[in-house]
Amino acid sequence: MATGVHGTSLGSKIEAISGKWGWFVAAGIALIIFGMIALGNLIQATEAVIFVTGIMLMVAGVVQIAHAFGATGWGKVIYWVLSGLLYVAAGFVALMNPMIAAAVFTLLLAATVFALGVVRIVAGFDAKPAQGWGWVVAGGVLTLLFGILIGIGWPINSLWLIGMLLGIDLIFQGVAWVAFGFALRRRA
């Protein structure tokens, strides 16, 4: 049986939480409900994601600026201050105009997904003698097509795409938590 860092087994850790299965089910149901709310309000869900991201960017910028005071050498101080200011500025733009930020994020998402598709296709062909290499290429082609699809819909899809991805993710996570909770119940 696998043991953790502190010598306790995974089975004993699962046993310790199995009595709390109801909390996992309840949390999962809440996530599913929030996901459905997000899918029913895509523009507001997108704005919420941008708002939270803007706040995180501003906090990260302040932390980097504070870190600059502990850096040694003017080059490092200037780097951390400029980096922090850039984060604060990006966070400010996200908070002041969330739809422009959503458009930028969506364009970056399209470029990233497209690039991931290319990398997966190359990796699949690189593994060509191995069994299953075609599945890697097929997955890369689908990823590439998804990136193209996002790019073709830009900037209009910026209004709803991030909110849709949030809603879908919340629902999938909720289903996973519910399934985990019921698996714990069966174990108990």
Short mmCIF file of C-alpha atoms in Angstrom, two decimals:
data_model
loop_
_atom_site.label_atom_id
_atom_site.label_comp_id
_atom_site.label_asym_id
_atom_site.label_seq_id
_atom_site.Cartn_x
_atom_site.Cartn_y
_atom_site.Cartn_z
CA MET A 1 0.00 0.00 0.00
CA ALA A 2 1.31 3.47 -0.86
CA THR A 3 2.42 5.62 2.01
CA GLY A 4 2.46 9.40 2.15
CA VAL A 5 5.16 11.78 3.30
CA HIS A 6 4.34 11.24 6.95
CA GLY A 7 4.12 7.44 6.73
CA THR A 8 0.34 7.14 6.64
CA SER A 9 -1.19 5.13 3.85
CA LEU A 10 -3.52 6.52 1.24
CA GLY A 11 -6.12 4.00 2.35
CA SER A 12 -6.05 5.31 5.90
CA LYS A 13 -6.42 8.89 4.67
CA ILE A 14 -9.42 7.91 2.56
CA GLU A 15 -10.84 6.01 5.53
CA ALA A 16 -10.46 9.13 7.67
CA ILE A 17 -12.56 11.25 5.29
CA SER A 18 -15.08 8.60 4.23
CA GLY A 19 -17.45 9.66 7.01
CA LYS A 20 -17.61 13.11 5.46
CA TRP A 21 -18.89 11.88 2.10
CA GLY A 22 -21.97 14.09 2.35
CA TRP A 23 -19.87 17.24 2.35
CA PHE A 24 -18.21 16.18 -0.90
CA VAL A 25 -21.61 15.48 -2.48
CA ALA A 26 -22.97 18.83 -1.24
CA ALA A 27 -19.91 20.70 -2.53
CA GLY A 28 -20.25 18.92 -5.87
CA ILE A 29 -23.93 19.83 -6.16
CA ALA A 30 -23.07 23.46 -5.35
CA LEU A 31 -20.41 23.47 -8.08
CA ILE A 32 -22.88 22.02 -10.58
CA ILE A 33 -25.43 24.71 -9.66
CA PHE A 34 -22.81 27.47 -9.98
CA GLY A 35 -21.75 26.03 -13.34
CA MET A 36 -25.32 26.09 -14.57
CA ILE A 37 -25.71 29.67 -13.35
CA ALA A 38 -22.51 30.59 -15.23
CA LEU A 39 -23.78 28.90 -18.39
CA GLY A 40 -27.07 30.79 -18.04
CA ASN A 41 -25.24 34.13 -17.69
CA LEU A 42 -22.20 33.82 -19.97
CA ILE A 43 -21.39 37.52 -20.24
CA GLN A 44 -21.62 38.06 -16.47
CA ALA A 45 -19.56 34.92 -15.85
CA THR A 46 -16.90 36.24 -18.23
CA GLU A 47 -16.91 39.58 -16.41
CA ALA A 48 -16.57 37.77 -13.06
CA VAL A 49 -13.54 35.82 -14.29
CA ILE A 50 -11.93 39.01 -15.61
CA PHE A 51 -12.71 40.85 -12.34
CA VAL A 52 -11.08 38.13 -10.22
CA THR A 53 -8.12 37.97 -12.61
CA GLY A 54 -7.73 41.76 -12.45
CA ILE A 55 -7.63 41.70 -8.66
CA MET A 56 -5.10 38.85 -8.67
CA LEU A 57 -2.92 40.74 -11.13
CA MET A 58 -2.99 43.85 -8.96
CA VAL A 59 -2.14 41.88 -5.81
CA ALA A 60 0.67 40.09 -7.64
CA GLY A 61 2.01 43.44 -8.82
CA VAL A 62 2.01 44.89 -5.31
CA VAL A 63 3.81 41.77 -4.05
CA GLN A 64 6.45 42.11 -6.76
CA ILE A 65 6.95 45.79 -5.99
CA ALA A 66 7.30 44.94 -2.28
CA HIS A 67 9.78 42.21 -3.23
CA ALA A 68 11.86 44.82 -5.05
CA PHE A 69 12.80 46.38 -1.70
CA GLY A 70 14.53 43.14 -0.72
CA ALA A 71 16.39 42.69 -4.01
CA THR A 72 20.11 43.36 -4.25
CA GLY A 73 21.46 45.53 -7.04
CA TRP A 74 19.73 48.26 -9.00
CA GLY A 75 19.11 46.02 -11.99
CA LYS A 76 17.07 43.57 -9.95
CA VAL A 77 15.23 46.33 -8.13
CA ILE A 78 14.27 47.99 -11.41
CA TYR A 79 13.21 44.62 -12.87
CA TRP A 80 10.91 43.80 -9.93
CA VAL A 81 9.43 47.31 -9.78
CA LEU A 82 8.76 47.43 -13.53
CA SER A 83 7.36 43.90 -13.49
CA GLY A 84 5.11 44.79 -10.57
CA LEU A 85 3.94 47.99 -12.23
CA LEU A 86 3.09 46.05 -15.39
CA TYR A 87 1.00 43.60 -13.36
CA VAL A 88 -0.77 46.44 -11.54
CA ALA A 89 -1.45 48.20 -14.86
CA ALA A 90 -2.83 45.00 -16.44
CA GLY A 91 -5.03 44.43 -13.40
CA PHE A 92 -6.26 48.02 -13.53
CA VAL A 93 -7.15 47.68 -17.24
CA ALA A 94 -8.98 44.41 -16.51
CA LEU A 95 -11.00 46.07 -13.75
CA MET A 96 -11.76 49.25 -15.67
CA ASN A 97 -12.66 47.60 -18.98
CA PRO A 98 -13.34 43.90 -18.54
CA MET A 99 -14.50 43.39 -22.12
CA ILE A 100 -11.20 44.62 -23.57
CA ALA A 101 -9.40 42.32 -21.14
CA ALA A 102 -11.71 39.45 -22.14
CA ALA A 103 -10.88 40.09 -25.80
CA VAL A 104 -7.14 40.00 -25.05
CA PHE A 105 -7.50 36.84 -22.93
CA THR A 106 -9.58 35.15 -25.64
CA LEU A 107 -7.04 36.00 -28.33
CA LEU A 108 -4.23 34.67 -26.13
CA LEU A 109 -6.29 31.54 -25.48
CA ALA A 110 -6.76 31.01 -29.22
CA ALA A 111 -3.02 31.41 -29.85
CA THR A 112 -2.10 29.11 -26.96
CA VAL A 113 -4.54 26.37 -27.95
CA PHE A 114 -3.39 26.61 -31.58
CA ALA A 115 0.27 26.33 -30.51
CA LEU A 116 -0.54 23.37 -28.24
CA GLY A 117 -2.18 21.64 -31.17
CA VAL A 118 0.92 22.12 -33.31
CA VAL A 119 3.17 20.82 -30.52
CA ARG A 120 0.96 17.75 -30.00
CA ILE A 121 0.95 16.99 -33.73
CA VAL A 122 4.74 17.25 -33.88
CA ALA A 123 5.08 15.10 -30.74
CA GLY A 124 2.75 12.50 -32.23
CA PHE A 125 4.72 12.24 -35.45
CA ASP A 126 7.93 12.17 -33.43
CA ALA A 127 6.61 9.11 -31.58
CA LYS A 128 5.49 7.50 -34.87
CA PRO A 129 7.00 4.05 -34.40
CA ALA A 130 5.29 3.72 -30.99
CA GLN A 131 1.83 2.26 -30.73
CA GLY A 132 -0.86 4.91 -30.36
CA TRP A 133 1.06 7.74 -32.02
CA GLY A 134 -1.93 8.38 -34.27
CA TRP A 135 -4.11 9.19 -31.26
CA VAL A 136 -1.61 11.84 -30.19
CA VAL A 137 -1.70 13.35 -33.69
CA ALA A 138 -5.51 13.17 -33.78
CA GLY A 139 -5.70 14.92 -30.39
CA GLY A 140 -3.31 17.57 -31.68
CA VAL A 141 -5.42 18.11 -34.80
CA LEU A 142 -8.55 18.57 -32.65
CA THR A 143 -6.70 20.98 -30.36
CA LEU A 144 -5.41 22.91 -33.39
CA LEU A 145 -8.92 23.09 -34.86
CA PHE A 146 -10.30 24.31 -31.53
CA GLY A 147 -7.67 27.08 -31.50
CA ILE A 148 -8.62 28.05 -35.05
CA LEU A 149 -12.30 28.02 -34.10
CA ILE A 150 -11.65 30.34 -31.17
CA GLY A 151 -9.59 32.63 -33.42
CA ILE A 152 -12.24 32.73 -36.15
CA GLY A 153 -14.90 33.76 -33.62
CA TRP A 154 -12.73 36.47 -32.10
CA PRO A 155 -13.54 39.16 -30.89
CA ILE A 156 -17.28 38.39 -30.69
CA ASN A 157 -16.73 35.16 -28.72
CA SER A 158 -14.78 37.16 -26.13
CA LEU A 159 -18.11 38.14 -24.61
CA TRP A 160 -19.12 34.59 -23.71
CA LEU A 161 -16.29 32.07 -24.24
CA ILE A 162 -14.50 32.54 -20.91
CA GLY A 163 -17.81 32.35 -19.04
CA MET A 164 -18.74 29.20 -20.95
CA LEU A 165 -15.42 27.54 -20.13
CA LEU A 166 -15.91 28.48 -16.47
CA GLY A 167 -19.41 27.01 -16.43
CA ILE A 168 -18.33 23.78 -18.09
CA ASP A 169 -15.37 23.43 -15.73
CA LEU A 170 -17.55 24.00 -12.66
CA ILE A 171 -20.02 21.36 -13.83
CA PHE A 172 -17.29 18.79 -14.53
CA GLN A 173 -15.66 19.46 -11.16
CA GLY A 174 -19.04 19.22 -9.46
CA VAL A 175 -19.79 15.86 -11.08
CA ALA A 176 -16.34 14.62 -10.03
CA TRP A 177 -16.91 15.70 -6.41
CA VAL A 178 -20.35 14.08 -6.32
CA ALA A 179 -18.92 10.83 -7.72
CA PHE A 180 -16.06 10.97 -5.20
CA GLY A 181 -18.49 11.58 -2.36
CA PHE A 182 -20.65 8.60 -3.32
CA ALA A 183 -17.54 6.43 -3.72
CA LEU A 184 -16.57 7.39 -0.16
CA ARG A 185 -20.09 6.51 0.99
CA ARG A 186 -19.82 3.04 -0.54
CA ARG A 187 -16.45 2.61 1.17
CA ALA A 188 -17.89 3.64 4.54
#
